[in-house]
Amino acid sequence: MEKRQQRRPPPPPLPFEIHSLDLEPDPLVHTQHMHKKGKKDMVFDSIPSLFNNLKSSNSDPYSEEYGNAVIVRAYPLGMVRANSNVNVEGGRESGVEPHKGLEFDSADDARQFYNVYATRVGFRTRTGQLYRSRTDGSVSSRRFVCSKEGFQLSSRTGCPAFIRVQRRDSGKWVIDQMHKDHNHQLGDVEESHPPVLQQKAPMGRKSSVEVSSRKKLKLLAEVDDGQPCSSGSISVKRVRTGANGQPIAEPYAGLVFTSPDEAYNFYVRYADEAGFKTRIGQLFRSKNDGSITSRRFVCSKEGFQHPSRVGCGAFMRIKRQESGTWMVDRLQKDHNHDLEPQTGTHKKSSTAPKKFIDEVNGGLDSLDLLEINNGVHFSSSQGNNIGSEWYRLLLDYFQRRQAEDTGFFYSMEVDNGVCMSIFWADGRSRFACSQFGDVVVLDTSYRKTNYLVPFATFVGVNHHKQPVLLGCALIANESKESFIWLFRTWLRAMSGCRPKSIIADQDMAIQQAIGHVFPGTCHRFSMWQIREKERENLRSVSTEFKYEYEKCIYESQTNAEFNTMWNALVNKYGLKENAWLKEMYEKRESWVPLYLRGTFFAGIPMNESMEPFFGIFLNAETPLGDFIARYEQGLAQRREEERKEDFNSSNLQAFLQTKEPIEEQCRRLYTLNVFQIFQKELLQCYNYLGIKSYEEGTISRYSVRRCGNELEKHMVTFSASNLDVSCSCQMFEFEGVLCRHVLRVFIMLDIREIPSCYLLHRWTRNAEHGIVCDVDSGVSFQELKGLMVWSLRETACKYIESGTTSLEKYRLACEIMREGTKKVCRHR
């Protein structure tokens, strides 16, 4: 007992988090003294409070009679043990193998877990097919496959290994299907080829607390060089002297700033004096309204995505307070590399104002913008956001692609020897525009967050209702001149194919550029930007207002009805003088569904944003070194999905649900996805009643209403002389597929075949054929040749897929190709 009293006291009070508490039973102790294994994530204000908690549970760790070996793994709050097997991003142990029922917080977590597992086993992965909900179109499940899945490349062997995760109602993603066996030899996967998602940098040296597995409980808390680590609750501001002898303020936990701009400028000045460069790290958002709640500023050598980076753990994190100020709540000042303090003569000017683009801003000021690119400060009098590194990287890529693809197009805007905006599109994108360039989405969602890469995409909708790439761009600044150059360049690359409609942000620069380059094209505002503006300007309104607001926007059927509901709404809630609502009312024809139903938008929903084309592969902070690889990987996956849908539409048939001849007609012509939309309308038409309300000559008008619902009523006008038909719901004008109201009238009139003018060629299985001949006569022979190459190449790919399913089909395919070659040669 005397010896026990002389034991060294525990370290000073620190806030600790218990990551695991494992009680291993002594076989000599009665089972009633045993504790259940698995207590985790317990937080204590100090180590003594840990002891008191153990004592209060009648389990005195100092008692000789206590027969269990207690193993406590405790770490100062906010720290992670250095030699952990836990994957922080995926939340899974690296030794866990995939199995059905394994849960993840997100699809990204599941993909990263599979990447880690694949690296350990000895293969690489790709992101496979995704599946969408038929209810709302959201992604409901994803497949992650072995990189050797399929036969599209010579290196692939048709490997069947995969996992599929499905989203549950709880929001979790669960493995519901999987196949672990491979049909090829496994081997080591080099660390130099990381998974698609960049891995977070380690936090530098970590603290550790170890407890002996014997009867004595020994707690150790060490950080760095054996010095005790505080939890970050520093109350005294440290000051040191810079190269010029002036005192330099150092960051400390609890330091308060009025804005993120002020915090960033402070950290940049501190970094300049300390001898390192900075980058903007991760940001975190509120689950309630999506607003930014905290930001991280990191050392430029954080991470491993570039050879110059060494995984430095130095950072400063600021958190938004309820008062609107921003406070430093986490801080790591130690670096794992040498610092290079700068003298006054060599110091870079890094204190210019930094513009943070929050989700609620909806735009940015490009005139005094200073962006950071790969740790290098770059500024221009014209607000150029593209560093010279991007120019060198992309030019090399463009030249290589142009040698492979005769239809590859690229253009760079150069001003006073400085590369400004960049645009490129491969031959297949240009050919796709000749088919599906009637509706274009300019996706500039990089503006949602503080960005490093101003990457934008032109996206269309193909005949399977899938997004199809029509071009990519890096935008130098967001001026009218930049967008005019971009739209003109896109139009030139697409052989003058002007879109009927375009979905883009409502910024004045974009509106003016669209009106200048695409006169007559309908411009619809991006829904993601409208949602952000709503959150910003309608944040304080009641739930009742939001309900009435949504009803006014999405349920108004006539202009008069919309005006009445809108005026009543703003008067009732005292928002008549709200500047944003005034502006949106004036521009209602560019975003309210009532005014856009008569314009063709390929059925792109008005109340939701289109999913980014590159999805998880590219984001606004993708490092320079990974950009090309991720771009090609994301593009390959999208085109693989399109090829699969082509194959399904050519080889599979949907079940007929009625005996109507028009259903058989549309099944024969439409792709599977579009036919499902038509079939749904056909089945719904049986729930409607049609009554002739007007007739004059060959013109008839019908009132079509839903059975049991007098309010849901639409007017259908039909001309018997030329089979011309129109409906007040304007579904055909908006989506290109006949609505249930028109189909009800067709069935009433015993029209057994839909007129060809109501079967859009862009929705048919053969949409990719016969378009090249319709291209503008102004197209050069080289451009026309590029379109023909991609047209023939796509046809050949489908031909090869069908011809390799069996030996008999292969022989037939070879014979047909020989005969076809002879016929083509005769026409020389």
Coordinates of C-alpha atoms in Angstrom, one line a residue, residues 538 542 544-553 562-576 581:
L538 CA -35.6 35.1 -47.4
S542 CA -41.7 32.3 -41.7
E544 CA -45.9 29.7 -43.9
F545 CA -44.4 32.3 -46.3
K546 CA -42.1 29.7 -47.8
Y547 CA -45.1 27.4 -48.4
E548 CA -47.1 30.1 -50.1
Y549 CA -44.1 31.3 -52.1
E550 CA -43.5 27.7 -53.5
K551 CA -47.2 27.4 -54.4
C552 CA -47.1 30.7 -56.2
I553 CA -44.0 29.8 -58.2
F562 CA -49.4 34.3 -60.8
N563 CA -49.6 38.1 -60.6
T564 CA -52.5 37.8 -58.1
M565 CA -50.8 35.3 -55.9
W566 CA -47.5 37.2 -56.0
N567 CA -49.0 40.6 -55.1
A568 CA -51.0 39.0 -52.3
L569 CA -47.9 37.3 -51.0
V570 CA -45.6 40.4 -50.8
N571 CA -48.4 42.5 -49.3
K572 CA -49.3 40.0 -46.7
Y573 CA -45.8 39.6 -45.4
G574 CA -44.6 43.2 -45.8
L575 CA -42.1 42.4 -48.5
K576 CA -43.2 44.9 -51.1
L581 CA -38.1 40.0 -54.9

